[in-house]
């Protein structure tokens, strides 16, 4: 009940972010229900149904990641003086964040169920009644227990992930202590290289162990997918380290005040924004590979594939923007101190542009290179 009151009395921009989480959850729920409808309508194609369900894991993970990022920036679940006296300590606030995340995801899942039943023709009185009855196997009864189980996956996963991400932790180092470079860069580069090697080897090995990609790539080796997963994980792990080194490069060779400020902020915030940036880089490289393949006429991009791709790209981009907002909120006191000391606002804006330019200069070529290399074995 307290979580519902916090939702009702929250700031409009925070409420908008929660509604975006609900919209993403609705998209994931609709994809899961469409997979269930395909399984009901094609009982003789159980293997294909399982593959469709496995492909739903990617947009589900992207949506859960976005939900956790929104929960981290929620001001109502941030520890403040005096709350512990009324029983709202860090552990209770973490539980409230998890409950708020579950509410948003459950709302989206219920909207997906209503929309799905409407397109099947089970709910009448609205436009487009039964518009997709044949596609969604309206002639077969919908197993309600299975539908509710699938729809419950995202709220459970997202709320659990939010609770784990926001659980109370002891401070690792005192304020102002010297940071060590993020340790994931060597492992990320190694996984990236291994993933590209596995993709190339599997692509040259023919269609053994086929694992059809979304669209109509019916003869894609399973090793290619495994290689792409390793590549994506490697980019996500390398993101914080690459961001940290971008900050170091900005401060190299007799830097001025603006470059020092820009580089130091990137180094301090490398863990917060580096991983979402690496995930966006992985998704964008997959988009580059898909555009290369679909643009050459190799495959056909179906509507549900388009919905899944749109969800993944939207959620990962929104997660990066949310992490950037969280970073800005965390250094608000530093910004206010600089302004009080007489720093002109143009210095802060120039430093922000330098940070963005440095990240684009590193991650854009990397994204293009990985996407082009990933498309080679699929187009062979």
CSV table of C-alpha atoms in Angstrom, one decimal:
chain,number,residue,atom,x,y,z
A,1,UNK,CA,0.0,0.0,0.0
A,2,UNK,CA,2.9,2.4,0.8
A,3,UNK,CA,4.4,1.7,-2.6
A,4,UNK,CA,1.1,2.6,-4.3
A,5,UNK,CA,0.9,5.8,-2.4
A,6,UNK,CA,4.5,6.7,-3.4
A,7,UNK,CA,3.5,6.0,-7.0
A,8,UNK,CA,0.5,8.3,-6.8
A,9,UNK,CA,2.3,11.1,-5.2
A,10,UNK,CA,5.5,11.0,-7.2
A,11,UNK,CA,7.0,13.7,-9.5
A,12,UNK,CA,5.5,13.7,-13.1
A,13,UNK,CA,8.9,12.9,-14.7
A,14,UNK,CA,9.5,10.0,-12.3
A,15,UNK,CA,6.0,8.8,-13.1
A,16,UNK,CA,6.7,9.0,-16.8
A,17,UNK,CA,9.7,6.8,-16.4
A,18,UNK,CA,7.6,4.2,-14.6
A,19,UNK,CA,5.0,4.4,-17.3
A,20,UNK,CA,7.8,3.7,-19.9
A,21,UNK,CA,8.7,0.7,-17.9
A,22,UNK,CA,5.1,-0.4,-17.9
A,23,UNK,CA,5.0,0.1,-21.7
A,24,UNK,CA,8.1,-2.0,-22.2
A,25,UNK,CA,6.6,-4.7,-20.0
A,26,UNK,CA,3.5,-4.7,-22.1
A,27,UNK,CA,5.6,-5.2,-25.2
A,28,UNK,CA,7.4,-8.1,-23.6
A,29,UNK,CA,4.2,-9.6,-22.3
A,30,UNK,CA,2.6,-9.4,-25.8
A,31,UNK,CA,5.6,-11.2,-27.3
A,32,UNK,CA,5.4,-14.0,-24.7
A,33,UNK,CA,1.6,-14.4,-25.3
A,34,UNK,CA,2.2,-14.5,-29.1
A,35,UNK,CA,4.7,-17.3,-28.4
A,36,UNK,CA,2.1,-19.1,-26.3
A,37,UNK,CA,-0.5,-18.6,-29.1
A,38,UNK,CA,1.9,-20.1,-31.7
A,39,UNK,CA,2.5,-23.1,-29.4
A,40,UNK,CA,-1.3,-23.6,-28.9
A,41,UNK,CA,-2.0,-23.3,-32.7
A,42,UNK,CA,1.0,-25.5,-33.7
A,43,UNK,CA,1.2,-28.4,-31.2
A,44,UNK,CA,3.3,-30.4,-33.7
A,45,UNK,CA,6.1,-27.7,-33.7
A,46,UNK,CA,7.2,-27.8,-30.1
A,47,UNK,CA,10.9,-27.2,-31.0
A,48,UNK,CA,10.0,-24.0,-33.0
A,49,UNK,CA,7.9,-22.8,-30.1
A,50,UNK,CA,10.7,-23.3,-27.6
A,51,UNK,CA,13.0,-21.3,-29.9
A,52,UNK,CA,10.5,-18.5,-30.1
A,53,UNK,CA,10.3,-18.5,-26.3
A,54,UNK,CA,14.1,-18.3,-26.0
A,55,UNK,CA,14.3,-15.3,-28.3
A,56,UNK,CA,11.9,-13.5,-25.9
A,57,UNK,CA,14.6,-13.7,-23.3
A,58,UNK,CA,16.6,-10.8,-25.0
A,59,UNK,CA,13.8,-8.2,-24.8
A,60,UNK,CA,12.8,-9.4,-21.4
A,61,UNK,CA,16.4,-8.9,-20.1
A,62,UNK,CA,16.6,-5.5,-21.7
A,63,UNK,CA,13.3,-4.4,-20.0
A,64,UNK,CA,14.4,-5.7,-16.6
A,65,UNK,CA,17.7,-3.8,-17.0
A,66,UNK,CA,15.7,-0.7,-17.8
A,67,UNK,CA,13.4,-1.2,-14.8
A,68,UNK,CA,16.4,-1.5,-12.5
A,69,UNK,CA,17.9,1.7,-13.9
A,70,UNK,CA,14.5,3.5,-13.2
A,71,UNK,CA,14.4,2.2,-9.7
A,72,UNK,CA,17.9,3.5,-9.0
A,73,UNK,CA,16.9,7.0,-10.0
A,74,UNK,CA,13.6,7.0,-8.0
A,75,UNK,CA,13.9,9.8,-5.4
A,76,UNK,CA,11.2,8.3,-3.2
A,77,UNK,CA,13.3,5.2,-2.5
A,78,UNK,CA,16.5,7.1,-1.7
A,79,UNK,CA,17.7,7.2,1.9
A,80,UNK,CA,17.1,10.5,3.6
A,81,UNK,CA,17.5,11.8,7.2
A,82,UNK,CA,14.7,11.0,9.5
A,83,UNK,CA,13.2,8.1,7.6
A,84,UNK,CA,14.9,5.5,9.7
A,85,UNK,CA,13.1,6.9,12.8
A,86,UNK,CA,9.7,6.0,11.3
A,87,UNK,CA,10.8,2.5,10.1
A,88,UNK,CA,11.9,3.4,6.6
A,89,UNK,CA,15.6,2.4,6.8
A,90,UNK,CA,17.7,1.3,3.8
A,91,UNK,CA,16.3,-2.2,3.8
A,92,UNK,CA,12.7,-1.1,3.8
A,93,UNK,CA,13.4,1.5,1.0
A,94,UNK,CA,14.9,-1.3,-1.0
A,95,UNK,CA,11.8,-3.4,-0.6
A,96,UNK,CA,9.7,-0.4,-1.6
A,97,UNK,CA,11.8,0.0,-4.8
A,98,UNK,CA,11.3,-3.6,-5.6
A,99,UNK,CA,7.5,-3.3,-4.9
A,100,UNK,CA,7.2,-0.2,-7.1
A,101,UNK,CA,9.1,-2.0,-9.9
A,102,UNK,CA,6.7,-5.0,-9.6
A,103,UNK,CA,3.7,-2.7,-9.8
A,104,UNK,CA,4.9,-1.1,-13.0
A,105,UNK,CA,5.8,-4.4,-14.7
A,106,UNK,CA,2.5,-6.0,-13.5
A,107,UNK,CA,0.5,-3.1,-15.0
A,108,UNK,CA,2.3,-3.6,-18.3
A,109,UNK,CA,1.7,-7.3,-18.3
A,110,UNK,CA,-2.0,-6.9,-17.6
A,111,UNK,CA,-2.3,-4.4,-20.5
A,112,UNK,CA,-0.6,-6.9,-22.7
A,113,UNK,CA,-3.1,-9.6,-21.7
A,114,UNK,CA,-6.0,-7.3,-22.4
A,115,UNK,CA,-4.6,-6.3,-25.8
A,116,UNK,CA,-3.9,-9.9,-26.7
A,117,UNK,CA,-7.4,-11.1,-25.8
A,118,UNK,CA,-8.8,-8.1,-27.8
A,119,UNK,CA,-6.9,-9.0,-30.9
A,120,UNK,CA,-8.0,-12.7,-30.5
A,121,UNK,CA,-11.6,-11.6,-30.3
A,122,UNK,CA,-12.2,-12.8,-26.8
A,123,UNK,CA,-12.9,-9.2,-25.7
A,124,UNK,CA,-15.4,-7.3,-27.9
A,125,UNK,CA,-16.9,-3.8,-28.1
A,126,UNK,CA,-13.7,-2.1,-29.2
A,127,UNK,CA,-12.1,-1.3,-32.6
A,128,UNK,CA,-10.1,-4.1,-34.3
A,129,UNK,CA,-12.0,-6.9,-32.4
A,130,UNK,CA,-10.4,-10.1,-33.5
A,131,UNK,CA,-8.1,-8.4,-36.0
A,132,UNK,CA,-5.4,-11.1,-35.5
A,133,UNK,CA,-7.7,-14.0,-34.7
A,134,UNK,CA,-6.1,-16.4,-37.2
A,135,UNK,CA,-2.5,-15.4,-36.3
A,136,UNK,CA,-3.2,-15.8,-32.5
A,137,UNK,CA,-5.0,-19.2,-32.8
A,138,UNK,CA,-8.4,-17.8,-31.7
A,139,UNK,CA,-10.0,-21.2,-32.6
A,140,UNK,CA,-8.1,-22.8,-29.7
A,141,UNK,CA,-8.8,-22.1,-26.0
A,142,UNK,CA,-6.1,-20.0,-24.3
A,143,UNK,CA,-4.5,-21.8,-21.3
A,144,UNK,CA,-5.0,-19.1,-18.7
A,145,UNK,CA,-2.6,-20.7,-16.2
A,146,UNK,CA,0.2,-20.7,-18.8
A,147,UNK,CA,-0.5,-17.2,-19.9
A,148,UNK,CA,-0.4,-15.8,-16.3
A,149,UNK,CA,2.8,-17.8,-15.6
A,150,UNK,CA,4.5,-16.2,-18.6
A,151,UNK,CA,3.3,-12.8,-17.7
A,152,UNK,CA,4.6,-13.1,-14.1
A,153,UNK,CA,8.1,-13.8,-15.3
A,154,UNK,CA,9.1,-10.1,-15.9
A,155,UNK,CA,7.6,-8.6,-12.7
A,156,UNK,CA,9.4,-11.3,-10.6
A,157,UNK,CA,12.7,-10.9,-12.5
A,158,UNK,CA,12.7,-7.1,-12.5
A,159,UNK,CA,11.6,-6.7,-8.9
A,160,UNK,CA,14.2,-9.2,-7.7
A,161,UNK,CA,16.9,-7.5,-9.8
A,162,UNK,CA,15.9,-4.1,-8.4
A,163,UNK,CA,16.1,-5.4,-4.9
A,164,UNK,CA,19.5,-6.9,-5.4
A,165,UNK,CA,20.9,-3.8,-7.1
A,166,UNK,CA,19.6,-1.4,-4.4
A,167,UNK,CA,20.3,-3.6,-1.3
A,168,UNK,CA,22.3,-1.7,1.4
A,169,UNK,CA,26.1,-2.0,1.0
A,170,UNK,CA,29.0,-0.9,3.0
A,171,UNK,CA,31.1,1.9,1.4
A,172,UNK,CA,34.0,0.4,-0.6
A,173,UNK,CA,36.2,3.5,-0.1
A,174,UNK,CA,35.9,6.8,1.7
A,175,UNK,CA,34.9,9.9,-0.3
A,176,UNK,CA,37.7,11.3,-2.3
A,177,UNK,CA,39.8,8.1,-2.2
A,178,UNK,CA,41.8,7.2,-5.4
A,179,UNK,CA,39.9,4.9,-7.8
A,180,UNK,CA,41.5,1.8,-9.5
A,181,UNK,CA,40.7,1.3,-13.1
A,182,UNK,CA,37.6,-1.0,-13.6
A,183,UNK,CA,38.9,-4.5,-13.8
A,184,UNK,CA,36.5,-5.8,-16.5
A,185,UNK,CA,38.4,-4.4,-19.5
A,186,UNK,CA,40.9,-7.3,-20.1
A,187,UNK,CA,38.1,-9.9,-19.6
A,188,UNK,CA,35.8,-7.9,-21.9
A,189,UNK,CA,38.4,-7.6,-24.7
A,190,UNK,CA,39.1,-11.4,-24.3
A,191,UNK,CA,35.4,-12.3,-24.5
A,192,UNK,CA,35.0,-10.0,-27.5
A,193,UNK,CA,37.8,-11.7,-29.4
A,194,UNK,CA,36.6,-15.2,-28.5
A,195,UNK,CA,33.1,-14.3,-29.5
A,196,UNK,CA,34.2,-13.1,-33.0
A,197,UNK,CA,36.4,-16.1,-33.4
A,198,UNK,CA,33.5,-18.5,-32.5
A,199,UNK,CA,31.2,-16.7,-34.9
A,200,UNK,CA,33.7,-17.0,-37.7
A,201,UNK,CA,34.4,-20.7,-37.0
A,202,UNK,CA,30.7,-21.6,-36.7
A,203,UNK,CA,29.9,-19.7,-39.9
A,204,UNK,CA,32.5,-21.6,-41.9
A,205,UNK,CA,31.3,-24.9,-40.5
A,206,UNK,CA,28.0,-24.8,-42.3
A,207,UNK,CA,24.5,-25.2,-40.9
A,208,UNK,CA,25.2,-27.9,-38.3
A,209,UNK,CA,23.3,-27.3,-35.1
A,210,UNK,CA,20.9,-24.8,-36.7
A,211,UNK,CA,19.4,-22.2,-34.4
A,212,UNK,CA,17.1,-20.0,-36.6
A,213,UNK,CA,17.5,-16.3,-36.1
A,214,UNK,CA,14.4,-14.0,-35.9
A,215,UNK,CA,13.1,-13.2,-39.3
A,216,UNK,CA,13.6,-16.1,-41.7
A,217,UNK,CA,17.2,-17.2,-41.3
A,218,UNK,CA,16.4,-20.9,-41.3
A,219,UNK,CA,20.0,-22.2,-41.4
A,220,UNK,CA,22.0,-20.1,-38.9
A,221,UNK,CA,24.5,-22.2,-36.9
A,222,UNK,CA,23.9,-22.2,-33.2
A,223,UNK,CA,27.6,-21.4,-32.7
A,224,UNK,CA,27.1,-18.1,-34.4
A,225,UNK,CA,24.5,-17.1,-31.8
A,226,UNK,CA,26.8,-18.3,-29.0
A,227,UNK,CA,29.6,-16.2,-30.5
A,228,UNK,CA,27.4,-13.1,-30.7
A,229,UNK,CA,26.3,-13.6,-27.0
A,230,UNK,CA,30.0,-13.7,-26.0
A,231,UNK,CA,30.7,-10.6,-28.0
A,232,UNK,CA,27.8,-8.7,-26.4
A,233,UNK,CA,28.9,-9.8,-22.9
A,234,UNK,CA,32.4,-8.7,-23.7
A,235,UNK,CA,31.3,-5.3,-24.8
A,236,UNK,CA,29.2,-4.8,-21.7
A,237,UNK,CA,32.2,-5.8,-19.5
A,238,UNK,CA,34.6,-3.6,-21.4
A,239,UNK,CA,32.4,-0.6,-21.3
A,240,UNK,CA,33.4,0.7,-17.8
A,241,UNK,CA,37.1,0.3,-18.6
A,242,UNK,CA,36.8,2.0,-22.0
A,243,UNK,CA,34.9,4.9,-20.4
A,244,UNK,CA,37.6,5.2,-17.7
A,245,UNK,CA,40.4,5.3,-20.3
A,246,UNK,CA,38.4,7.9,-22.3
A,247,UNK,CA,38.6,10.1,-19.2
A,248,UNK,CA,42.4,9.5,-18.9
A,249,UNK,CA,42.9,10.4,-22.5
A,250,UNK,CA,41.0,13.7,-22.0
A,251,UNK,CA,43.5,14.6,-19.3
A,252,UNK,CA,46.6,13.7,-21.2
A,253,UNK,CA,49.2,16.2,-22.6
A,254,UNK,CA,49.0,19.4,-20.4
A,255,UNK,CA,45.2,19.6,-20.0
A,256,UNK,CA,43.3,22.8,-19.1
A,257,UNK,CA,40.6,23.1,-16.5
A,258,UNK,CA,37.8,22.0,-18.9
A,259,UNK,CA,39.6,18.9,-20.0
A,260,UNK,CA,40.5,18.0,-16.4
A,261,UNK,CA,36.9,18.4,-15.3
A,262,UNK,CA,35.6,16.4,-18.2
A,263,UNK,CA,38.1,13.6,-17.8
A,264,UNK,CA,37.7,13.3,-14.1
A,265,UNK,CA,34.0,13.1,-14.3
A,266,UNK,CA,34.3,10.2,-16.9
A,267,UNK,CA,36.7,8.4,-14.6
A,268,UNK,CA,34.5,8.8,-11.6
A,269,UNK,CA,31.3,7.8,-13.4
A,270,UNK,CA,32.8,5.0,-15.6
A,271,UNK,CA,31.2,2.2,-13.6
A,272,UNK,CA,27.8,3.9,-13.6
A,273,UNK,CA,27.5,4.8,-17.3
A,274,UNK,CA,30.1,2.4,-18.8
A,275,UNK,CA,28.1,-0.8,-18.5
A,276,UNK,CA,24.9,0.6,-20.1
A,277,UNK,CA,27.1,2.2,-22.8
A,278,UNK,CA,28.7,-1.2,-23.5
A,279,UNK,CA,25.2,-2.8,-23.7
A,280,UNK,CA,24.1,-0.1,-26.1
A,281,UNK,CA,27.2,-0.7,-28.2
A,282,UNK,CA,26.5,-4.4,-28.3
A,283,UNK,CA,22.9,-3.9,-29.4
A,284,UNK,CA,23.9,-1.3,-32.0
A,285,UNK,CA,26.5,-3.7,-33.4
A,286,UNK,CA,23.8,-6.3,-33.7
A,287,UNK,CA,21.6,-3.7,-35.5
A,288,UNK,CA,24.5,-3.0,-37.9
A,289,UNK,CA,24.8,-6.7,-38.6
A,290,UNK,CA,21.0,-7.0,-39.1
A,291,UNK,CA,20.9,-4.0,-41.5
A,292,UNK,CA,23.8,-5.5,-43.5
A,293,UNK,CA,22.0,-8.8,-43.8
A,294,UNK,CA,18.4,-7.6,-44.3
A,295,UNK,CA,19.6,-4.9,-46.6
A,296,UNK,CA,21.2,-7.5,-48.9
A,297,UNK,CA,17.9,-9.4,-49.1
A,298,UNK,CA,19.2,-12.4,-47.2
A,299,UNK,CA,16.2,-12.5,-44.8
A,300,UNK,CA,12.7,-11.1,-44.1
A,301,UNK,CA,12.1,-8.9,-41.1
A,302,UNK,CA,8.8,-10.0,-39.6
A,303,UNK,CA,6.5,-7.8,-37.4
A,304,UNK,CA,7.1,-9.6,-34.1
A,305,UNK,CA,10.9,-9.5,-34.9
A,306,UNK,CA,10.5,-5.8,-35.4
A,307,UNK,CA,8.7,-5.4,-32.1
A,308,UNK,CA,11.3,-7.4,-30.2
A,309,UNK,CA,14.1,-5.4,-31.8
A,310,UNK,CA,12.4,-2.1,-31.1
A,311,UNK,CA,12.0,-3.1,-27.4
A,312,UNK,CA,15.6,-4.0,-27.1
A,313,UNK,CA,16.9,-0.9,-28.7
A,314,UNK,CA,14.5,1.4,-26.9
A,315,UNK,CA,15.1,-0.1,-23.5
A,316,UNK,CA,18.9,-0.2,-23.8
A,317,UNK,CA,18.9,3.5,-25.0
A,318,UNK,CA,16.5,4.5,-22.2
A,319,UNK,CA,18.7,2.7,-19.7
A,320,UNK,CA,21.8,4.6,-20.8
A,321,UNK,CA,19.9,7.9,-20.6
A,322,UNK,CA,18.6,7.0,-17.1
A,323,UNK,CA,22.1,6.1,-16.0
A,324,UNK,CA,23.3,9.5,-17.3
A,325,UNK,CA,20.6,11.2,-15.4
A,326,UNK,CA,21.6,9.3,-12.2
A,327,UNK,CA,25.2,10.4,-12.8
A,328,UNK,CA,24.1,14.0,-13.1
A,329,UNK,CA,22.1,13.7,-9.9
A,330,UNK,CA,25.0,12.2,-8.0
A,331,UNK,CA,27.4,15.1,-8.9
A,332,UNK,CA,24.8,17.8,-8.3
A,333,UNK,CA,26.5,19.0,-5.2
A,334,UNK,CA,29.8,19.3,-7.1
A,335,UNK,CA,28.2,21.3,-9.8
A,336,UNK,CA,26.6,23.6,-7.3
A,337,UNK,CA,30.0,24.1,-5.6
A,338,UNK,CA,31.7,25.0,-8.8
A,339,UNK,CA,29.0,27.5,-9.7
A,340,UNK,CA,29.3,29.1,-6.2
A,341,UNK,CA,33.1,29.4,-6.7
A,342,UNK,CA,32.4,31.4,-9.9
A,343,UNK,CA,32.8,28.8,-12.6
A,344,UNK,CA,30.9,30.0,-15.7
A,345,UNK,CA,28.1,27.7,-16.9
A,346,UNK,CA,29.8,27.5,-20.3
A,347,UNK,CA,32.7,25.6,-18.7
A,348,UNK,CA,30.3,22.9,-17.5
A,349,UNK,CA,28.6,22.7,-20.9
A,350,UNK,CA,31.9,22.5,-22.7
A,351,UNK,CA,33.0,19.7,-20.4
A,352,UNK,CA,29.8,17.8,-21.1
A,353,UNK,CA,30.4,18.1,-24.9
A,354,UNK,CA,34.0,16.9,-24.5
A,355,UNK,CA,32.8,13.9,-22.5
A,356,UNK,CA,30.2,13.1,-25.2
A,357,UNK,CA,32.7,13.6,-28.0
A,358,UNK,CA,35.3,11.3,-26.4
A,359,UNK,CA,32.8,8.5,-25.9
A,360,UNK,CA,31.5,8.8,-29.4
A,361,UNK,CA,35.0,8.8,-30.9
A,362,UNK,CA,35.8,5.5,-29.1
A,363,UNK,CA,32.4,3.6,-29.2
A,364,UNK,CA,31.1,4.5,-32.6
A,365,UNK,CA,34.0,3.0,-34.6
A,366,UNK,CA,34.0,0.0,-32.2
A,367,UNK,CA,30.3,-0.6,-32.8
A,368,UNK,CA,30.6,-0.4,-36.5
A,369,UNK,CA,33.6,-2.7,-36.6
A,370,UNK,CA,32.0,-5.4,-34.4
A,371,UNK,CA,28.7,-5.2,-36.4
A,372,UNK,CA,30.5,-5.7,-39.7
A,373,UNK,CA,32.6,-8.6,-38.4
A,374,UNK,CA,29.5,-10.2,-36.9
A,375,UNK,CA,27.6,-10.0,-40.2
A,376,UNK,CA,30.3,-11.9,-42.2
A,377,UNK,CA,29.6,-15.4,-40.9
A,378,UNK,CA,25.8,-14.9,-41.1
A,379,UNK,CA,26.0,-13.8,-44.7
A,380,UNK,CA,28.3,-16.5,-45.8
